Amino acid sequence: MHSGAEAVLALRAGGAAFIVEVRHPTPRVLHWGADLGDPADGRGDDLRLTAEPAVLNNSPDRPRVLSVWPNAYDGWSGTTAQAGNALGHATTPRPALDSHHLDVPPDGIGGRLTFRFLDQVTALRSTITYELDRFGVLAVSMSVQRDAALNPATGATPYTLDGLLALLPVPERATDLLDFTGKWCRERAAQRTRFGFGTHLRATHRGKPGHDSPYLLVAGTEAFGFGHGEVWAMHLAWSGEQRYLAERLPEAAGAFAAVIGAGEALHSGEVILTDGDRYDAPTVLFTWSDAGIDGVADRLHRRLRDRPHHPATPRPLVLNTWEAVYFDHDLDRLTRLAERAAEVGVERIVLDDGWFHRRRDDTAGLGDWHVDRDVWPDGLDPFVKVVRAHGMQFGLWFEPEMVNLDSQLARRHPDWILGPRTGLGPSARQQYVLDIARPEAYAYLLAQIDALVREYSIDYLKWDHNRDLLEAVSRQPDGDRPGVRRQTLALYRLLDELRARHPDLEIETCSGGGGRIDLGILDRTDRVWASDCNDPVERVQIERWTRALVPPELIGSHLGAARAHTTSRTTDLSFRLVASLTAHAGIEQDLTAATDGELAAITAWSRLYRELRPLLHTGRVVNADLADDATALYGTVAHDGSRALFTWVRFHTSPAGQAGRVRFPGLDPAARYRVAVREELGAASRHQGRDPEWITRATRGPIELSGAVLATAGVPMPTLNPQQAMLLDLERINP
């Protein structure tokens, strides 16, 4: 434990660094970005010397500071790290450094830096911890705890915490911003803007991140892209409501130009601290890269893959029954579907919505988590036996956090529904939210799900959450209380307990598709359902941006019907197969209605998936920066550079007849590669008279090309017709 004298402390790993000056009353950030080397070699003193900004006209008479806990006392006029009050008092937090601790491993890679503060104004003990992993991802955690002894007058009054934000500075060259919006079946739609003056604030008020989640906020140099530009990115690892902001003031932020930050979006009165009470803010992950968005993704993917609980086995090919049968659960029909699935190489079947009590449509049954004996007179055993007889795993769909009013649960326990005492608002998707933070409701769900997992030895749960939380208040003895945070923490406890009881159980997070995708939920689940949209034209874009945070092996990507159920667009089978190959592949299409030719193509796709998944689920994701947004080139490159798979896609027509020389990212310019066009899934339709010569040859058999030509000069690509895609398989030739 250290305190007292000023010092410059650094965390360094993966080519990134975070450097802080220890000073009173609050330490200040000197640098976050590229590794500058050992600060003990004089660089720390240089940073400290150059950290003092000018004293401007009509400004505080001392230089402004951007501390690790930005506040008005430092001269910071932007959004502060902490906001709250004690019945209208103690509104000006003034944390004073009490102690700090630096823990760096023996190899000097990464480490943890913790600062502890005492605040006699708010009667709070505060802590902020920075942890840099070996991949260069900086995790920031904050907490506050009420200690009435720090100020007996203020401490006697409950303190309402309105917000706690982790904020880090970015330099003036970060001129552009990128984050995401979306809607159901069009999640993670990227949007860009200039980083102007004022506050760019994105807040979610849906009880979850939502289909329009900011997801990842990136500040970067002008026109940064997938593979170029310096970028500073952040993600809030939290499955409840969120605040992301990027803020630039005319007077700057200490020696920096602006800040980015994130934290939980708290409802007024949601966190009220009395003596001894503590609030732990969700972790915010900050990632710097000088290699664009793909550089950020690579750091985050490696961090996730390094987790002890990251899936270690090959991701099985999945069939989900939803779009094949919907609520029509008939054993004979499902048996035929399972037999077809086994024939094409499916390794896991998930029985979707419709198996539980009175669930013949979406108006009834949610909450009654026991098998409907009218439909399944012998329980699920007959179907489970069919699935296992063919060597496949068995999974089951749940939506535990929701309830229909037309259910035994709602009739018996109307007070378990999340909503005000004065009466519930309108339903959404014919359902309401179950107050799972209520101990009795939590115990009920845990018992019901646990019993079914045990009875049927379930391998996999698809965990859905279809509606937003509106008027999300819990009915307490003293009146209605905001319930979003309590709901989110109860969800985490429920998932954690199920995993503790069933260590081999895998869980997929689904929220009307991609409405709850964040690294908080992924600490407890094994897969995300990126979208309910299986239309490949939409899906390719959705998954492409999902991969900016989540590695492919954790993203469910399914083959849908020729006529998409969500958009009514009709696409070729070959395009649908290629589009659903490069993540955690699965099937939604009704195989019992497929022709022999379609089944043969799907079987070939299944074989190709098993061949390629060791690469796809471990390699580095790359994307070409193209001027024409009608096309995309994305791929996965093995970390040792030995192999790569690229997908060339055309979404719609372009003014230009040809793409010109397109560069393949992630390849070694000094190497040579054996290149083949893989057409087992069918040849892409062309909008041209003849392919470029090298494509013609690579279609007949592998050809050799230099990495310099592929990665630096670029190669001409065929002009495909809209809604077409082709696969290119590259293998490095060893010297």
XYZ file of C-alpha atoms in Angstrom:
735
model
C 0.000 0.000 0.000
C 1.367 3.398 -0.964
C 0.409 6.938 -0.082
C 1.962 10.361 0.122
C 4.662 11.331 -2.364
C 3.865 12.014 -5.994
C 4.784 9.357 -8.503
C 4.163 8.404 -12.118
C 2.702 4.913 -12.414
C 2.179 2.914 -15.583
C 0.380 -0.178 -16.811
C 1.811 -1.512 -20.098
C 0.808 -4.477 -22.275
C 0.177 -5.402 -25.882
C 1.652 -2.187 -27.242
C -0.726 -0.067 -25.124
C -0.147 1.928 -21.956
C -2.081 3.720 -19.232
C -0.062 6.240 -17.212
C -1.186 8.187 -14.145
C 0.421 10.792 -11.926
C -0.264 10.210 -8.244
C -1.100 13.589 -6.763
C -3.455 15.119 -4.243
C -6.316 15.491 -3.910
C -6.917 13.300 -6.977
C -4.458 11.626 -9.369
C -4.555 12.689 -12.996
C -4.320 10.719 -16.205
C -1.147 11.497 -18.141
C -1.588 9.107 -21.056
C -3.819 6.397 -22.513
C -2.807 4.980 -25.876
C 0.388 3.714 -27.481
C 3.079 2.308 -25.209
C 5.658 5.061 -24.658
C 8.207 2.831 -22.948
C 9.242 2.716 -19.313
C 8.203 5.967 -17.596
C 11.106 5.504 -15.174
C 13.482 6.335 -18.046
C 12.465 9.972 -17.934
C 9.312 9.665 -20.009
C 7.167 9.910 -16.890
C 8.777 13.188 -15.894
C 8.326 14.445 -19.459
C 4.644 13.553 -19.381
C 4.201 15.244 -16.023
C 6.007 18.374 -17.246
C 3.798 18.579 -20.327
C 0.551 17.781 -18.490
C -0.077 21.369 -17.419
C -2.388 23.155 -19.875
C -2.503 26.917 -20.289
C -4.554 29.035 -17.913
C -7.110 30.568 -20.235
C -8.805 33.912 -20.065
C -11.979 34.016 -17.959
C -11.060 30.653 -16.395
C -10.042 29.258 -13.019
C -6.744 30.731 -11.863
C -4.985 27.404 -11.832
C -4.565 24.940 -14.708
C -7.478 22.605 -15.237
C -6.919 18.942 -14.401
C -8.586 15.831 -15.770
C -8.334 13.544 -12.782
C -9.193 9.880 -12.465
C -12.457 11.040 -10.826
C -13.371 14.140 -12.913
C -15.203 16.742 -10.852
C -15.923 20.454 -10.738
C -13.282 21.121 -8.069
C -10.651 20.241 -10.704
C -12.086 22.860 -13.055
C -13.833 20.209 -15.155
C -17.070 21.702 -16.521
C -18.198 18.573 -18.310
C -20.120 15.546 -17.101
C -18.636 14.510 -13.778
C -17.686 11.013 -12.711
C -20.138 11.101 -9.816
C -23.559 12.668 -9.388
C -25.907 12.472 -6.430
C -27.259 14.195 -3.354
C -28.273 13.735 0.254
C -31.806 15.152 0.163
C -30.580 18.089 -1.891
C -27.280 18.472 -0.030
C -23.735 17.137 -0.624
C -23.975 17.756 -4.372
C -20.296 18.648 -4.900
C -18.204 15.494 -4.493
C -14.626 16.169 -3.468
C -12.813 12.834 -3.228
C -9.361 13.052 -1.636
C -6.764 10.374 -2.228
C -6.393 8.084 0.772
C -4.166 5.369 -0.673
C -3.120 3.655 -3.861
C -1.747 0.272 -4.778
C 0.072 -0.893 -7.909
C 0.315 -4.608 -8.646
C 2.376 -5.544 -11.702
C 3.184 -9.207 -12.449
C 6.825 -10.314 -12.530
C 6.944 -10.220 -16.334
C 5.859 -6.582 -16.288
C 2.923 -7.212 -18.624
C -0.275 -5.476 -17.570
C -1.305 -5.253 -13.952
C -3.715 -3.506 -11.627
C -3.724 0.014 -10.216
C -6.185 0.945 -7.457
C -6.937 4.340 -5.926
C -9.007 4.784 -2.759
C -10.554 8.082 -1.751
C -12.285 9.625 1.231
C -14.944 12.248 0.592
C -15.997 14.306 3.596
C -18.561 16.218 1.549
C -20.639 13.190 0.533
C -19.494 10.849 3.344
C -18.401 8.263 0.791
C -15.409 5.993 0.469
C -14.653 5.640 -3.234
C -12.493 3.237 -5.204
C -11.390 3.121 -8.813
C -9.387 0.235 -10.234
C -7.630 0.071 -13.597
C -6.639 -3.375 -14.820
C -4.718 -3.791 -18.067
C -4.691 -7.334 -19.423
C -1.920 -8.771 -21.576
C -3.924 -7.968 -24.720
C -4.006 -4.244 -24.008
C -7.638 -4.005 -22.847
C -8.075 -1.646 -19.887
C -10.919 -2.580 -17.516
C -12.111 0.228 -15.228
C -14.169 -0.546 -12.128
C -15.595 1.996 -9.685
C -17.404 1.762 -6.371
C -18.689 4.016 -3.611
C -19.551 3.079 -0.031
C -21.333 5.234 2.540
C -19.369 5.899 5.704
C -21.323 8.194 7.996
C -18.265 8.719 10.197
C -16.639 10.801 7.447
C -19.263 13.501 7.965
C -21.776 12.725 10.710
C -24.071 15.580 9.664
C -24.292 14.546 6.016
C -23.879 10.838 6.745
C -27.098 10.737 8.718
C -29.040 11.474 5.538
C -29.391 8.780 2.824
C -27.338 9.550 -0.275
C -29.079 9.137 -3.636
C -26.541 8.142 -6.274
C -27.597 9.435 -9.691
C -24.630 8.199 -11.663
C -21.082 6.892 -11.652
C -19.121 7.158 -14.910
C -15.687 5.887 -15.878
C -14.125 8.648 -17.994
C -10.844 8.647 -19.919
C -9.254 11.360 -22.050
C -8.642 11.299 -25.786
C -6.354 13.644 -27.767
C -7.295 16.293 -30.307
C -6.559 14.004 -33.250
C -9.630 11.918 -32.289
C -11.906 13.871 -34.608
C -14.470 11.198 -35.583
C -16.984 9.124 -33.627
C -18.624 5.813 -34.425
C -21.293 3.999 -32.459
C -24.378 1.932 -33.242
C -28.134 2.079 -33.387
C -30.715 -0.334 -34.772
C -34.084 -1.949 -34.357
C -35.510 -5.447 -34.282
C -34.003 -7.401 -37.194
C -31.583 -4.575 -37.996
C -29.303 -4.502 -34.995
C -25.872 -2.866 -34.788
C -26.278 -0.394 -37.619
C -23.132 1.734 -37.563
C -23.414 5.501 -37.490
C -20.592 8.016 -37.778
C -20.294 11.670 -36.872
C -17.666 14.299 -36.261
C -16.489 14.671 -32.669
C -17.796 18.184 -32.228
C -18.124 20.386 -29.170
C -20.680 19.447 -26.565
C -21.892 16.076 -25.378
C -22.616 13.106 -27.607
C -24.810 11.091 -25.232
C -26.316 7.682 -25.886
C -28.542 6.343 -23.126
C -30.685 3.207 -23.149
C -33.970 3.078 -21.229
C -35.266 -0.373 -22.160
C -34.213 -2.379 -19.113
C -31.472 -3.901 -21.274
C -28.983 -2.622 -23.880
C -31.685 -2.889 -26.566
C -31.683 -3.403 -30.313
C -30.457 0.188 -30.621
C -27.620 -0.289 -28.142
C -24.576 1.981 -28.599
C -22.684 -1.321 -28.225
C -19.217 0.092 -28.831
C -18.286 3.760 -28.924
C -15.172 4.540 -30.947
C -13.327 7.858 -31.168
C -10.654 7.963 -33.818
C -8.520 9.860 -36.237
C -10.154 11.257 -39.337
C -11.812 8.650 -41.584
C -10.559 5.721 -39.487
C -11.722 2.367 -40.789
C -11.556 -1.345 -40.169
C -7.845 -1.618 -40.842
C -6.469 1.892 -40.513
C -6.487 4.825 -38.131
C -5.794 5.336 -34.451
C -8.859 4.640 -32.314
C -9.944 4.774 -28.682
C -12.949 2.534 -28.005
C -15.075 1.593 -25.021
C -17.767 -0.908 -24.096
C -19.924 -1.127 -20.978
C -20.072 -4.731 -19.756
C -23.592 -4.463 -18.359
C -26.924 -6.016 -19.337
C -29.154 -3.325 -17.889
C -29.577 0.322 -18.836
C -26.541 2.207 -20.094
C -24.971 5.624 -20.679
C -22.236 6.209 -23.233
C -20.847 9.667 -23.832
C -18.187 11.502 -25.772
C -17.637 15.050 -24.643
C -15.539 17.931 -25.936
C -15.384 21.330 -24.266
C -13.843 24.523 -25.717
C -11.352 24.659 -22.821
C -10.428 20.968 -23.396
C -9.905 18.347 -20.686
C -6.689 19.148 -18.888
C -3.964 18.613 -21.474
C -6.336 16.526 -23.588
C -9.043 17.555 -26.043
C -11.995 15.478 -24.892
C -13.241 12.496 -22.905
C -15.179 9.322 -23.538
C -16.913 7.389 -20.814
C -19.697 5.056 -19.829
C -21.680 3.815 -16.874
C -25.010 2.452 -15.744
C -28.034 4.668 -16.459
C -29.614 4.828 -13.021
C -33.233 5.736 -12.402
C -33.766 8.399 -9.776
C -33.988 6.666 -6.418
C -32.669 3.361 -7.750
C -29.527 3.523 -5.586
C -29.951 5.114 -2.151
C -27.010 4.557 0.168
C -27.221 4.544 3.941
C -24.321 3.933 6.295
C -22.373 0.871 5.117
C -24.201 0.496 1.802
C -22.048 0.029 -1.294
C -22.587 0.483 -5.015
C -20.351 -1.321 -7.505
C -20.510 0.165 -10.987
C -20.411 -2.110 -14.029
C -16.972 -2.546 -15.565
C -16.119 -0.384 -18.564
C -13.614 -1.760 -21.076
C -11.399 0.748 -22.862
C -9.350 -0.367 -25.863
C -6.803 1.579 -27.885
C -5.522 0.508 -31.301
C -3.409 1.997 -34.064
C -4.860 -0.553 -36.502
C -8.452 0.629 -36.736
C -11.592 -1.185 -35.633
C -10.160 -4.605 -36.473
C -7.320 -3.857 -34.053
C -9.856 -3.188 -31.292
C -11.762 -6.364 -32.187
C -8.589 -8.437 -32.087
C -7.755 -7.273 -28.564
C -11.304 -7.889 -27.321
C -11.557 -11.293 -29.025
C -8.279 -12.473 -27.511
C -9.439 -11.284 -24.092
C -12.652 -13.288 -24.391
C -10.889 -16.382 -25.715
C -8.539 -16.276 -22.735
C -11.366 -16.736 -20.225
C -11.278 -20.031 -18.296
C -14.915 -20.714 -19.198
C -14.647 -19.853 -22.900
C -16.061 -22.754 -24.961
C -13.222 -25.200 -25.508
C -14.968 -27.753 -27.714
C -15.791 -27.298 -31.417
C -19.005 -25.284 -31.769
C -21.630 -27.855 -32.815
C -23.798 -27.349 -35.867
C -27.242 -26.394 -34.505
C -30.798 -26.833 -35.707
C -33.379 -24.616 -34.040
C -37.004 -25.619 -34.592
C -38.635 -22.169 -34.511
C -38.943 -21.212 -38.178
C -39.528 -24.819 -39.187
C -42.580 -25.512 -36.988
C -43.330 -22.421 -34.859
C -45.930 -23.458 -32.236
C -46.984 -26.610 -34.115
C -45.325 -29.135 -31.821
C -46.138 -32.560 -33.223
C -43.895 -35.486 -32.309
C -44.068 -37.122 -35.746
C -43.240 -33.894 -37.536
C -40.407 -33.054 -35.156
C -39.056 -36.600 -35.444
C -38.862 -36.264 -39.240
C -37.116 -32.931 -38.783
C -34.591 -34.458 -36.369
C -33.901 -37.356 -38.741
C -33.262 -34.964 -41.623
C -31.037 -32.900 -39.355
C -28.940 -35.940 -38.490
C -28.609 -36.803 -42.176
C -27.118 -33.412 -43.060
C -24.723 -33.402 -40.097
C -26.489 -31.426 -37.349
C -24.933 -31.944 -33.909
C -27.396 -30.128 -31.624
C -31.181 -29.621 -31.799
C -32.939 -26.869 -29.877
C -36.671 -27.204 -29.287
C -37.982 -23.656 -29.403
C -41.124 -21.959 -28.071
C -44.332 -23.984 -27.774
C -43.459 -26.941 -25.522
C -44.869 -25.680 -22.191
C -48.336 -25.391 -20.640
C -51.046 -23.967 -22.964
C -48.473 -22.431 -25.287
C -50.288 -22.668 -28.602
C -49.569 -19.043 -29.542
C -47.860 -16.037 -27.968
C -50.834 -14.923 -25.849
C -50.623 -17.527 -23.075
C -48.381 -19.759 -21.043
C -45.256 -17.693 -20.334
C -44.379 -18.378 -16.714
C -45.810 -21.900 -16.607
C -42.544 -23.760 -17.103
C -43.791 -27.320 -17.196
C -44.337 -29.522 -20.224
C -47.776 -29.284 -21.840
C -49.194 -32.797 -21.476
C -51.924 -32.118 -24.036
C -49.212 -31.831 -26.708
C -46.567 -33.990 -25.058
C -48.544 -36.692 -23.194
C -45.344 -38.593 -22.403
C -43.327 -35.488 -21.702
C -40.383 -34.520 -23.887
C -38.751 -37.943 -23.443
C -39.822 -39.405 -26.809
C -38.330 -36.493 -28.743
C -35.213 -36.286 -26.583
C -34.606 -39.993 -27.206
C -34.870 -39.459 -30.968
C -32.357 -36.618 -30.784
C -29.888 -38.559 -28.674
C -30.316 -41.747 -30.707
C -28.833 -39.831 -33.624
C -25.884 -38.653 -31.537
C -27.113 -35.068 -31.205
C -27.289 -32.797 -28.164
C -30.620 -31.498 -26.900
C -31.451 -27.873 -26.127
C -34.610 -26.106 -24.951
C -35.988 -22.558 -25.300
C -37.029 -20.489 -22.275
C -38.107 -16.924 -21.648
C -37.862 -16.919 -17.848
C -38.016 -13.159 -17.260
C -41.421 -12.801 -18.938
C -45.003 -13.747 -18.130
C -48.354 -13.771 -19.935
C -51.353 -12.595 -17.939
C -53.050 -15.708 -19.297
C -50.925 -18.083 -17.220
C -51.246 -19.955 -13.967
C -48.295 -17.998 -12.605
C -49.844 -14.571 -13.240
C -53.199 -15.628 -11.833
C -51.627 -17.010 -8.659
C -49.035 -14.261 -8.160
C -50.126 -11.003 -9.825
C -47.834 -9.119 -7.431
C -44.814 -10.833 -9.013
C -45.248 -8.754 -12.177
C -42.903 -5.797 -12.539
C -45.066 -2.682 -12.666
C -46.720 0.028 -10.545
C -49.389 -0.671 -7.970
C -51.735 1.746 -9.715
C -52.036 -0.662 -12.635
C -49.971 -2.191 -15.392
C -49.275 -0.354 -18.599
C -49.773 -1.907 -22.038
C -48.396 -5.328 -22.792
C -45.691 -5.818 -25.410
C -45.675 -8.966 -27.513
C -48.626 -10.008 -25.346
C -46.399 -10.221 -22.274
C -45.199 -8.514 -19.121
C -42.007 -8.729 -17.058
C -41.609 -11.000 -14.063
C -39.982 -9.335 -11.055
C -37.188 -11.881 -10.734
C -35.500 -9.835 -7.990
C -38.429 -10.860 -5.763
C -37.045 -13.848 -3.800
C -40.137 -16.015 -4.324
C -40.148 -15.451 -8.108
C -36.420 -16.084 -8.313
C -36.742 -19.334 -6.334
C -39.625 -20.474 -8.539
C -37.698 -19.947 -11.757
C -34.547 -21.567 -10.446
C -36.470 -24.624 -9.272
C -38.432 -25.020 -12.526
C -35.472 -24.618 -14.876
C -33.168 -26.707 -12.716
C -35.712 -29.547 -12.591
C -36.134 -29.611 -16.375
C -32.384 -29.511 -16.996
C -31.982 -32.485 -14.654
C -34.968 -34.446 -15.973
C -33.926 -34.256 -19.622
C -30.153 -33.852 -19.173
C -30.434 -30.669 -21.216
C -27.194 -29.621 -22.879
C -28.201 -26.127 -23.928
C -30.646 -23.361 -23.045
C -31.799 -20.676 -25.448
C -32.614 -17.834 -23.047
C -34.927 -15.245 -24.591
C -36.084 -11.793 -23.411
C -38.466 -10.304 -25.934
C -39.831 -7.055 -24.560
C -38.481 -3.793 -23.205
C -38.971 -2.873 -19.555
C -41.287 0.121 -19.190
C -42.411 1.504 -15.837
C -40.030 -1.055 -14.365
C -40.837 -0.649 -10.691
C -40.940 -3.354 -8.066
C -43.776 -3.408 -5.554
C -42.139 -3.061 -2.131
C -43.783 -2.798 1.294
C -42.886 0.909 1.372
C -44.132 1.550 -2.165
C -42.946 1.179 -5.733
C -39.158 1.215 -6.219
C -37.171 1.379 -9.480
C -36.326 -2.184 -10.418
C -34.056 -2.317 -13.477
C -30.772 -2.672 -11.599
C -32.237 -5.227 -9.187
C -33.659 -7.129 -12.155
C -30.290 -7.226 -13.924
C -28.416 -8.408 -10.845
C -31.055 -11.086 -10.207
C -30.612 -12.311 -13.780
C -26.875 -12.589 -13.209
C -27.414 -14.535 -9.979
C -29.855 -16.875 -11.706
C -27.502 -17.623 -14.571
C -24.550 -18.035 -12.218
C -26.465 -20.476 -10.019
C -27.622 -22.580 -12.961
C -24.062 -22.761 -14.276
C -22.793 -23.728 -10.813
C -25.337 -26.550 -10.595
C -24.756 -27.669 -14.188
C -21.137 -26.892 -15.167
C -21.495 -28.437 -18.629
C -24.698 -26.558 -19.481
C -24.360 -24.041 -22.316
C -26.611 -20.982 -22.494
C -27.407 -18.731 -25.442
C -28.518 -15.162 -24.799
C -31.341 -14.054 -27.060
C -33.410 -10.918 -26.617
C -35.828 -10.695 -29.495
C -32.661 -11.455 -31.415
C -29.813 -9.059 -30.631
C -31.342 -6.885 -27.914
C -29.035 -7.950 -25.091
C -25.506 -8.426 -26.368
C -22.822 -7.184 -24.020
C -19.820 -8.560 -22.182
C -21.711 -8.658 -18.892
C -24.140 -11.256 -20.202
C -21.282 -13.042 -21.984
C -19.565 -13.596 -18.641
C -22.438 -16.020 -18.021
C -23.403 -17.345 -21.452
C -21.758 -19.155 -24.348
C -23.412 -17.701 -27.414
C -25.326 -14.657 -28.618
C -28.211 -14.699 -31.059
C -27.206 -11.741 -33.204
C -30.634 -11.123 -34.709
C -33.996 -12.734 -35.386
C -33.350 -11.836 -39.029
C -32.053 -14.759 -41.089
C -32.217 -12.798 -44.335
C -28.549 -13.054 -45.420
C -28.481 -9.567 -46.952
C -29.262 -8.070 -43.552
C -27.511 -10.742 -41.529
C -24.083 -10.285 -43.119
C -24.037 -6.628 -42.079
C -25.413 -7.345 -38.601
C -22.837 -10.039 -37.910
C -20.001 -8.067 -39.459
C -20.454 -5.337 -36.877
C -21.283 -7.771 -34.073
C -17.780 -9.173 -34.603
C -16.315 -5.784 -33.656
C -16.852 -6.946 -30.070
C -17.789 -10.648 -30.057
C -15.659 -13.390 -31.670
C -17.362 -15.534 -34.352
C -17.586 -18.719 -32.286
C -19.952 -16.937 -29.875
C -22.296 -15.615 -32.593
C -25.167 -17.803 -33.756
C -25.615 -17.639 -37.546
C -28.368 -19.758 -39.082
C -29.485 -20.851 -42.516
C -33.006 -19.597 -43.111
C -35.675 -20.327 -45.705
C -35.403 -19.086 -49.284
C -38.073 -16.498 -48.528
C -36.943 -14.841 -45.312
C -39.540 -14.975 -42.559
C -38.681 -11.470 -41.318
C -38.221 -9.498 -44.577
C -39.953 -11.643 -47.252
C -36.822 -11.270 -49.407
C -35.971 -14.328 -51.506
C -32.322 -15.325 -51.881
C -30.365 -18.158 -53.461
C -29.419 -21.140 -51.338
C -25.727 -20.687 -52.144
C -25.772 -17.132 -50.767
C -27.607 -18.208 -47.621
C -25.113 -21.002 -47.055
C -22.049 -18.803 -47.488
C -23.495 -16.063 -45.268
C -24.198 -18.466 -42.390
C -20.868 -20.298 -42.510
C -18.411 -18.009 -40.775
C -19.717 -17.819 -37.192
C -21.393 -20.508 -35.021
C -23.452 -22.093 -37.774
C -26.968 -23.428 -37.528
C -30.203 -24.113 -39.398
C -33.695 -22.608 -39.144
C -34.959 -23.831 -42.522
C -37.544 -26.627 -42.515
C -35.450 -29.546 -43.752
C -38.522 -31.737 -44.185
C -39.603 -29.458 -47.042
C -36.171 -29.367 -48.703
C -35.510 -31.046 -52.055
C -32.841 -33.691 -52.527
C -30.637 -31.099 -54.222
C -31.037 -28.670 -51.343
C -30.246 -31.381 -48.812
C -27.098 -32.303 -50.731
C -25.957 -28.658 -50.714
C -26.710 -28.313 -46.994
C -24.782 -31.519 -46.305
C -21.782 -30.132 -48.214
C -22.074 -26.913 -46.190
C -22.132 -28.950 -42.977
C -18.914 -30.729 -43.995
C -17.281 -27.429 -44.937
C -18.253 -25.910 -41.584
C -16.640 -28.773 -39.694
C -13.527 -28.428 -41.836
C -13.209 -24.683 -41.322
C -14.400 -24.119 -37.762
C -10.938 -24.679 -36.210
C -9.836 -21.640 -38.216
C -13.043 -19.597 -38.003
C -13.337 -19.971 -34.238
C -9.754 -19.131 -33.310
C -8.408 -16.778 -35.971
C -8.226 -13.030 -36.290
C -11.216 -11.297 -37.881
C -10.335 -8.825 -40.657
C -12.344 -6.553 -42.933
C -11.271 -4.751 -46.075
C -11.851 -1.006 -46.216
C -13.693 -0.555 -49.507
C -14.936 2.621 -51.150
C -18.016 0.825 -52.494
C -20.476 -0.078 -49.752
C -22.341 -2.329 -52.173
C -19.582 -4.873 -51.590
C -17.745 -6.360 -48.628
C -14.637 -8.457 -48.181
C -14.188 -9.978 -44.748
C -12.224 -12.905 -43.461
C -10.539 -14.857 -40.710
C -6.762 -15.244 -40.632
C -5.038 -17.848 -38.455
C -2.899 -16.224 -35.781
C 0.140 -18.057 -37.101
C -0.698 -16.845 -40.605
C -0.907 -20.356 -42.026
C -4.431 -20.131 -43.447
C -7.201 -17.637 -44.149
C -10.758 -17.735 -45.398
C -12.312 -14.692 -47.079
C -15.871 -13.954 -48.164
C -16.504 -11.599 -51.108
C -20.077 -10.287 -51.026
C -22.200 -8.034 -53.190
C -25.355 -6.581 -51.643
C -26.620 -4.464 -54.545
C -25.450 -2.960 -57.824
C -22.844 -0.199 -58.113
C -22.239 2.658 -60.521
C -18.807 1.167 -61.310
C -18.651 -1.929 -63.450
C -15.533 -3.268 -61.740
C -14.166 -3.215 -58.200
C -10.576 -2.474 -59.197
C -7.690 -3.895 -57.179
C -8.997 -5.000 -53.779
C -6.509 -5.638 -50.975
C -6.830 -8.668 -48.695
C -6.216 -7.516 -45.101
C -4.263 -9.498 -42.530
C -1.939 -11.311 -44.917
C 1.857 -11.288 -44.818
C 3.270 -9.333 -47.786
C 6.483 -11.356 -47.532
C 4.736 -14.730 -47.879
C 3.301 -16.658 -50.795
C -0.171 -18.149 -50.726
C -2.007 -20.988 -52.373
C -5.428 -19.561 -53.300
C -8.559 -21.534 -54.185
C -12.151 -20.522 -54.842
C -14.404 -22.847 -52.835
C -17.591 -23.595 -54.756
C -18.925 -26.655 -52.924
C -21.937 -24.545 -51.958
C -22.640 -23.405 -55.508
C -21.092 -20.836 -57.793
C -21.948 -17.187 -57.277
C -23.889 -15.579 -60.113
C -21.808 -13.012 -62.040
C -22.728 -9.658 -63.575
C -20.001 -9.791 -66.221
C -18.857 -11.666 -69.296
C -15.848 -13.374 -67.741
C -13.988 -13.475 -64.423
C -10.592 -11.869 -63.908
C -7.992 -14.371 -65.084
C -6.690 -15.213 -61.624
C -10.202 -16.067 -60.398
C -10.777 -18.288 -63.435
C -7.620 -20.245 -62.622
C -8.296 -20.378 -58.868
C -11.750 -21.820 -59.591
C -10.222 -24.704 -61.542
C -7.690 -25.431 -58.788
C -5.351 -23.700 -56.336
C -2.970 -21.082 -57.724
C -0.027 -19.307 -56.111
C 0.113 -15.565 -55.477
C 2.430 -13.391 -53.429
C 1.287 -11.746 -50.250
C 2.631 -8.474 -51.623
C 0.157 -8.617 -54.494
C -2.758 -9.833 -52.391
C -2.255 -7.559 -49.379
C -0.475 -4.508 -50.750
C -1.208 -4.097 -54.459
C -4.597 -5.782 -54.398
C -6.278 -7.973 -56.986
C -9.280 -7.412 -59.285
C -12.421 -9.085 -57.985
C -15.309 -10.463 -60.022
C -18.437 -8.356 -60.340
C -21.101 -10.501 -58.706
C -24.808 -10.061 -59.108
C -26.621 -8.600 -56.099
C -27.131 -10.963 -53.151
C -24.271 -13.234 -54.123
C -21.121 -14.308 -52.318
C -18.020 -16.407 -52.909
C -15.438 -18.019 -50.645
C -11.683 -17.803 -51.119
C -9.445 -20.221 -49.217
C -5.813 -19.161 -48.768
C -2.973 -21.288 -47.444
C 0.478 -19.894 -46.784
C 3.236 -21.772 -48.584
C 6.071 -22.479 -46.196
C 9.518 -21.511 -47.472
